[in-house]
Amino acid sequence: MSEEMATITEYFKAGRSSDIHIKEKKKKKVKTDIAVEEVEVIDASTLELELLRGFDLDSRFGPCTGISRLERWERASKYGFDPPKEVRDIILLHSNETKYTESVWFGLKI
């Protein structure tokens, strides 16, 4: 009873180890998506108008109906309420434009 035992190399076929790595690399390829965020661009005039609207709606500086923004700013300054200096600068810079000189309530029929 002499049976020959098979060697280990007969059970496992020899191959190059680099072939194994190539197959693994192919399996590991992952599709990558680049996330793009939308960025809202805000121009300077929009920021200025937002600041002026904030000034209009801030009750610390007194009522804003019936007077211009500059008159309101000067009144608040006179009584020591310390209004933002940027507001005055913006108003003076755009002194010929109603949307800068008058409050958000200007022209509304109540």
mmCIF file with all atom_site columns, C-alpha atoms in Angstrom:
data_model
loop_
_atom_site.group_PDB
_atom_site.id
_atom_site.type_symbol
_atom_site.label_atom_id
_atom_site.label_alt_id
_atom_site.label_comp_id
_atom_site.label_asym_id
_atom_site.label_entity_id
_atom_site.label_seq_id
_atom_site.pdbx_PDB_ins_code
_atom_site.Cartn_x
_atom_site.Cartn_y
_atom_site.Cartn_z
_atom_site.occupancy
_atom_site.B_iso_or_equiv
_atom_site.pdbx_formal_charge
_atom_site.auth_seq_id
_atom_site.auth_comp_id
_atom_site.auth_asym_id
_atom_site.auth_atom_id
_atom_site.pdbx_PDB_model_num
ATOM 1   C CA . MET A 1 1   ? 0.000   0.000   0.000   1.00 0.00 ? 1   MET A CA 1
ATOM 2   C CA . SER A 1 2   ? 2.137   2.636   -1.078  1.00 0.00 ? 2   SER A CA 1
ATOM 3   C CA . GLU A 1 3   ? 0.208   5.656   -1.975  1.00 0.00 ? 3   GLU A CA 1
ATOM 4   C CA . GLU A 1 4   ? 2.071   8.678   -2.919  1.00 0.00 ? 4   GLU A CA 1
ATOM 5   C CA . MET A 1 5   ? 1.154   11.763  -1.083  1.00 0.00 ? 5   MET A CA 1
ATOM 6   C CA . ALA A 1 6   ? 0.594   14.862  -3.116  1.00 0.00 ? 6   ALA A CA 1
ATOM 7   C CA . THR A 1 7   ? 2.836   17.774  -2.414  1.00 0.00 ? 7   THR A CA 1
ATOM 8   C CA . ILE A 1 8   ? 1.515   21.139  -1.413  1.00 0.00 ? 8   ILE A CA 1
ATOM 9   C CA . THR A 1 9   ? 2.485   22.670  -4.735  1.00 0.00 ? 9   THR A CA 1
ATOM 10  C CA . GLU A 1 10  ? 0.198   20.284  -6.505  1.00 0.00 ? 10  GLU A CA 1
ATOM 11  C CA . TYR A 1 11  ? -2.767  21.517  -4.532  1.00 0.00 ? 11  TYR A CA 1
ATOM 12  C CA . PHE A 1 12  ? -1.998  25.194  -5.019  1.00 0.00 ? 12  PHE A CA 1
ATOM 13  C CA . LYS A 1 13  ? -1.089  26.486  -8.432  1.00 0.00 ? 13  LYS A CA 1
ATOM 14  C CA . ALA A 1 14  ? 1.896   28.777  -8.481  1.00 0.00 ? 14  ALA A CA 1
ATOM 15  C CA . GLY A 1 15  ? 1.305   32.306  -9.620  1.00 0.00 ? 15  GLY A CA 1
ATOM 16  C CA . ARG A 1 16  ? 3.009   35.622  -9.445  1.00 0.00 ? 16  ARG A CA 1
ATOM 17  C CA . SER A 1 17  ? 2.297   37.587  -6.335  1.00 0.00 ? 17  SER A CA 1
ATOM 18  C CA . SER A 1 18  ? 2.088   40.774  -8.384  1.00 0.00 ? 18  SER A CA 1
ATOM 19  C CA . ASP A 1 19  ? -0.972  39.349  -10.165 1.00 0.00 ? 19  ASP A CA 1
ATOM 20  C CA . ILE A 1 20  ? -2.736  39.050  -6.838  1.00 0.00 ? 20  ILE A CA 1
ATOM 21  C CA . HIS A 1 21  ? -2.056  42.696  -5.971  1.00 0.00 ? 21  HIS A CA 1
ATOM 22  C CA . ILE A 1 22  ? -3.343  43.863  -9.344  1.00 0.00 ? 22  ILE A CA 1
ATOM 23  C CA . LYS A 1 23  ? -6.594  41.976  -8.842  1.00 0.00 ? 23  LYS A CA 1
ATOM 24  C CA . GLU A 1 24  ? -6.968  43.447  -5.355  1.00 0.00 ? 24  GLU A CA 1
ATOM 25  C CA . LYS A 1 25  ? -6.322  46.953  -6.656  1.00 0.00 ? 25  LYS A CA 1
ATOM 26  C CA . LYS A 1 26  ? -8.977  46.543  -9.314  1.00 0.00 ? 26  LYS A CA 1
ATOM 27  C CA . LYS A 1 27  ? -11.490 45.449  -6.719  1.00 0.00 ? 27  LYS A CA 1
ATOM 28  C CA . LYS A 1 28  ? -10.675 48.377  -4.447  1.00 0.00 ? 28  LYS A CA 1
ATOM 29  C CA . LYS A 1 29  ? -11.353 51.086  -7.009  1.00 0.00 ? 29  LYS A CA 1
ATOM 30  C CA . VAL A 1 30  ? -13.898 53.407  -5.498  1.00 0.00 ? 30  VAL A CA 1
ATOM 31  C CA . LYS A 1 31  ? -15.838 56.002  -7.358  1.00 0.00 ? 31  LYS A CA 1
ATOM 32  C CA . THR A 1 32  ? -15.238 59.380  -5.752  1.00 0.00 ? 32  THR A CA 1
ATOM 33  C CA . ASP A 1 33  ? -17.633 62.270  -6.083  1.00 0.00 ? 33  ASP A CA 1
ATOM 34  C CA . ILE A 1 34  ? -16.445 65.799  -5.557  1.00 0.00 ? 34  ILE A CA 1
ATOM 35  C CA . ALA A 1 35  ? -18.884 67.763  -3.467  1.00 0.00 ? 35  ALA A CA 1
ATOM 36  C CA . VAL A 1 36  ? -19.376 71.291  -4.742  1.00 0.00 ? 36  VAL A CA 1
ATOM 37  C CA . GLU A 1 37  ? -20.887 73.812  -2.375  1.00 0.00 ? 37  GLU A CA 1
ATOM 38  C CA . GLU A 1 38  ? -22.863 76.695  -3.717  1.00 0.00 ? 38  GLU A CA 1
ATOM 39  C CA . VAL A 1 39  ? -21.536 80.016  -2.557  1.00 0.00 ? 39  VAL A CA 1
ATOM 40  C CA . GLU A 1 40  ? -23.806 83.005  -2.448  1.00 0.00 ? 40  GLU A CA 1
ATOM 41  C CA . VAL A 1 41  ? -22.062 86.150  -3.614  1.00 0.00 ? 41  VAL A CA 1
ATOM 42  C CA . ILE A 1 42  ? -23.238 89.271  -1.857  1.00 0.00 ? 42  ILE A CA 1
ATOM 43  C CA . ASP A 1 43  ? -22.231 92.635  -3.244  1.00 0.00 ? 43  ASP A CA 1
ATOM 44  C CA . ALA A 1 44  ? -21.374 95.691  -1.164  1.00 0.00 ? 44  ALA A CA 1
ATOM 45  C CA . SER A 1 45  ? -24.648 97.522  -1.838  1.00 0.00 ? 45  SER A CA 1
ATOM 46  C CA . THR A 1 46  ? -26.650 94.577  -0.485  1.00 0.00 ? 46  THR A CA 1
ATOM 47  C CA . LEU A 1 47  ? -24.594 94.558  2.694   1.00 0.00 ? 47  LEU A CA 1
ATOM 48  C CA . GLU A 1 48  ? -24.995 98.308  3.078   1.00 0.00 ? 48  GLU A CA 1
ATOM 49  C CA . LEU A 1 49  ? -28.759 98.114  2.671   1.00 0.00 ? 49  LEU A CA 1
ATOM 50  C CA . GLU A 1 50  ? -28.940 95.280  5.206   1.00 0.00 ? 50  GLU A CA 1
ATOM 51  C CA . LEU A 1 51  ? -27.043 97.421  7.712   1.00 0.00 ? 51  LEU A CA 1
ATOM 52  C CA . LEU A 1 52  ? -29.410 100.345 7.081   1.00 0.00 ? 52  LEU A CA 1
ATOM 53  C CA . ARG A 1 53  ? -32.475 98.103  7.497   1.00 0.00 ? 53  ARG A CA 1
ATOM 54  C CA . GLY A 1 54  ? -31.039 96.883  10.782  1.00 0.00 ? 54  GLY A CA 1
ATOM 55  C CA . PHE A 1 55  ? -30.651 100.492 11.887  1.00 0.00 ? 55  PHE A CA 1
ATOM 56  C CA . ASP A 1 56  ? -34.269 101.210 10.902  1.00 0.00 ? 56  ASP A CA 1
ATOM 57  C CA . LEU A 1 57  ? -35.576 98.279  12.907  1.00 0.00 ? 57  LEU A CA 1
ATOM 58  C CA . ASP A 1 58  ? -33.484 98.947  16.017  1.00 0.00 ? 58  ASP A CA 1
ATOM 59  C CA . SER A 1 59  ? -35.763 100.689 18.497  1.00 0.00 ? 59  SER A CA 1
ATOM 60  C CA . ARG A 1 60  ? -32.823 101.906 20.626  1.00 0.00 ? 60  ARG A CA 1
ATOM 61  C CA . PHE A 1 61  ? -32.429 104.848 18.248  1.00 0.00 ? 61  PHE A CA 1
ATOM 62  C CA . GLY A 1 62  ? -36.042 106.028 18.460  1.00 0.00 ? 62  GLY A CA 1
ATOM 63  C CA . PRO A 1 63  ? -38.872 106.012 15.916  1.00 0.00 ? 63  PRO A CA 1
ATOM 64  C CA . CYS A 1 64  ? -37.925 106.067 12.252  1.00 0.00 ? 64  CYS A CA 1
ATOM 65  C CA . THR A 1 65  ? -41.176 107.104 10.607  1.00 0.00 ? 65  THR A CA 1
ATOM 66  C CA . GLY A 1 66  ? -41.555 110.626 9.362   1.00 0.00 ? 66  GLY A CA 1
ATOM 67  C CA . ILE A 1 67  ? -37.820 111.487 9.336   1.00 0.00 ? 67  ILE A CA 1
ATOM 68  C CA . SER A 1 68  ? -34.875 110.561 7.146   1.00 0.00 ? 68  SER A CA 1
ATOM 69  C CA . ARG A 1 69  ? -32.224 108.104 8.254   1.00 0.00 ? 69  ARG A CA 1
ATOM 70  C CA . LEU A 1 70  ? -29.678 110.885 8.644   1.00 0.00 ? 70  LEU A CA 1
ATOM 71  C CA . GLU A 1 71  ? -32.049 112.923 10.842  1.00 0.00 ? 71  GLU A CA 1
ATOM 72  C CA . ARG A 1 72  ? -32.695 109.857 12.964  1.00 0.00 ? 72  ARG A CA 1
ATOM 73  C CA . TRP A 1 73  ? -28.968 109.098 13.196  1.00 0.00 ? 73  TRP A CA 1
ATOM 74  C CA . GLU A 1 74  ? -28.216 112.708 14.269  1.00 0.00 ? 74  GLU A CA 1
ATOM 75  C CA . ARG A 1 75  ? -31.031 112.673 16.837  1.00 0.00 ? 75  ARG A CA 1
ATOM 76  C CA . ALA A 1 76  ? -29.778 109.388 18.317  1.00 0.00 ? 76  ALA A CA 1
ATOM 77  C CA . SER A 1 77  ? -26.228 110.749 18.439  1.00 0.00 ? 77  SER A CA 1
ATOM 78  C CA . LYS A 1 78  ? -27.405 114.000 20.062  1.00 0.00 ? 78  LYS A CA 1
ATOM 79  C CA . TYR A 1 79  ? -29.111 112.085 22.874  1.00 0.00 ? 79  TYR A CA 1
ATOM 80  C CA . GLY A 1 80  ? -26.108 109.795 23.424  1.00 0.00 ? 80  GLY A CA 1
ATOM 81  C CA . PHE A 1 81  ? -27.533 106.558 21.992  1.00 0.00 ? 81  PHE A CA 1
ATOM 82  C CA . ASP A 1 82  ? -24.313 105.939 20.037  1.00 0.00 ? 82  ASP A CA 1
ATOM 83  C CA . PRO A 1 83  ? -25.654 104.924 16.596  1.00 0.00 ? 83  PRO A CA 1
ATOM 84  C CA . PRO A 1 84  ? -23.248 103.039 14.289  1.00 0.00 ? 84  PRO A CA 1
ATOM 85  C CA . LYS A 1 85  ? -20.877 105.402 12.465  1.00 0.00 ? 85  LYS A CA 1
ATOM 86  C CA . GLU A 1 86  ? -21.012 103.146 9.388   1.00 0.00 ? 86  GLU A CA 1
ATOM 87  C CA . VAL A 1 87  ? -24.690 104.001 8.977   1.00 0.00 ? 87  VAL A CA 1
ATOM 88  C CA . ARG A 1 88  ? -23.930 107.723 8.730   1.00 0.00 ? 88  ARG A CA 1
ATOM 89  C CA . ASP A 1 89  ? -21.067 107.078 6.299   1.00 0.00 ? 89  ASP A CA 1
ATOM 90  C CA . ILE A 1 90  ? -23.293 104.982 4.017   1.00 0.00 ? 90  ILE A CA 1
ATOM 91  C CA . ILE A 1 91  ? -26.072 107.585 4.088   1.00 0.00 ? 91  ILE A CA 1
ATOM 92  C CA . LEU A 1 92  ? -23.661 110.394 3.181   1.00 0.00 ? 92  LEU A CA 1
ATOM 93  C CA . LEU A 1 93  ? -21.996 108.303 0.474   1.00 0.00 ? 93  LEU A CA 1
ATOM 94  C CA . HIS A 1 94  ? -25.352 107.683 -1.241  1.00 0.00 ? 94  HIS A CA 1
ATOM 95  C CA . SER A 1 95  ? -27.066 110.967 -0.368  1.00 0.00 ? 95  SER A CA 1
ATOM 96  C CA . ASN A 1 96  ? -28.864 111.171 -3.732  1.00 0.00 ? 96  ASN A CA 1
ATOM 97  C CA . GLU A 1 97  ? -30.550 107.757 -3.527  1.00 0.00 ? 97  GLU A CA 1
ATOM 98  C CA . THR A 1 98  ? -33.825 107.412 -1.646  1.00 0.00 ? 98  THR A CA 1
ATOM 99  C CA . LYS A 1 99  ? -33.279 103.742 -0.821  1.00 0.00 ? 99  LYS A CA 1
ATOM 100 C CA . TYR A 1 100 ? -30.243 104.827 1.229   1.00 0.00 ? 100 TYR A CA 1
ATOM 101 C CA . THR A 1 101 ? -31.562 108.052 2.756   1.00 0.00 ? 101 THR A CA 1
ATOM 102 C CA . GLU A 1 102 ? -35.074 107.007 3.801   1.00 0.00 ? 102 GLU A CA 1
ATOM 103 C CA . SER A 1 103 ? -36.210 104.256 6.169   1.00 0.00 ? 103 SER A CA 1
ATOM 104 C CA . VAL A 1 104 ? -37.792 100.991 5.106   1.00 0.00 ? 104 VAL A CA 1
ATOM 105 C CA . TRP A 1 105 ? -41.182 102.490 5.995   1.00 0.00 ? 105 TRP A CA 1
ATOM 106 C CA . PHE A 1 106 ? -40.798 105.437 3.585   1.00 0.00 ? 106 PHE A CA 1
ATOM 107 C CA . GLY A 1 107 ? -43.694 105.723 1.122   1.00 0.00 ? 107 GLY A CA 1
ATOM 108 C CA . LEU A 1 108 ? -45.914 103.105 2.761   1.00 0.00 ? 108 LEU A CA 1
ATOM 109 C CA . LYS A 1 109 ? -49.573 104.083 3.180   1.00 0.00 ? 109 LYS A CA 1
ATOM 110 C CA . ILE A 1 110 ? -50.738 103.070 6.622   1.00 0.00 ? 110 ILE A CA 1
#
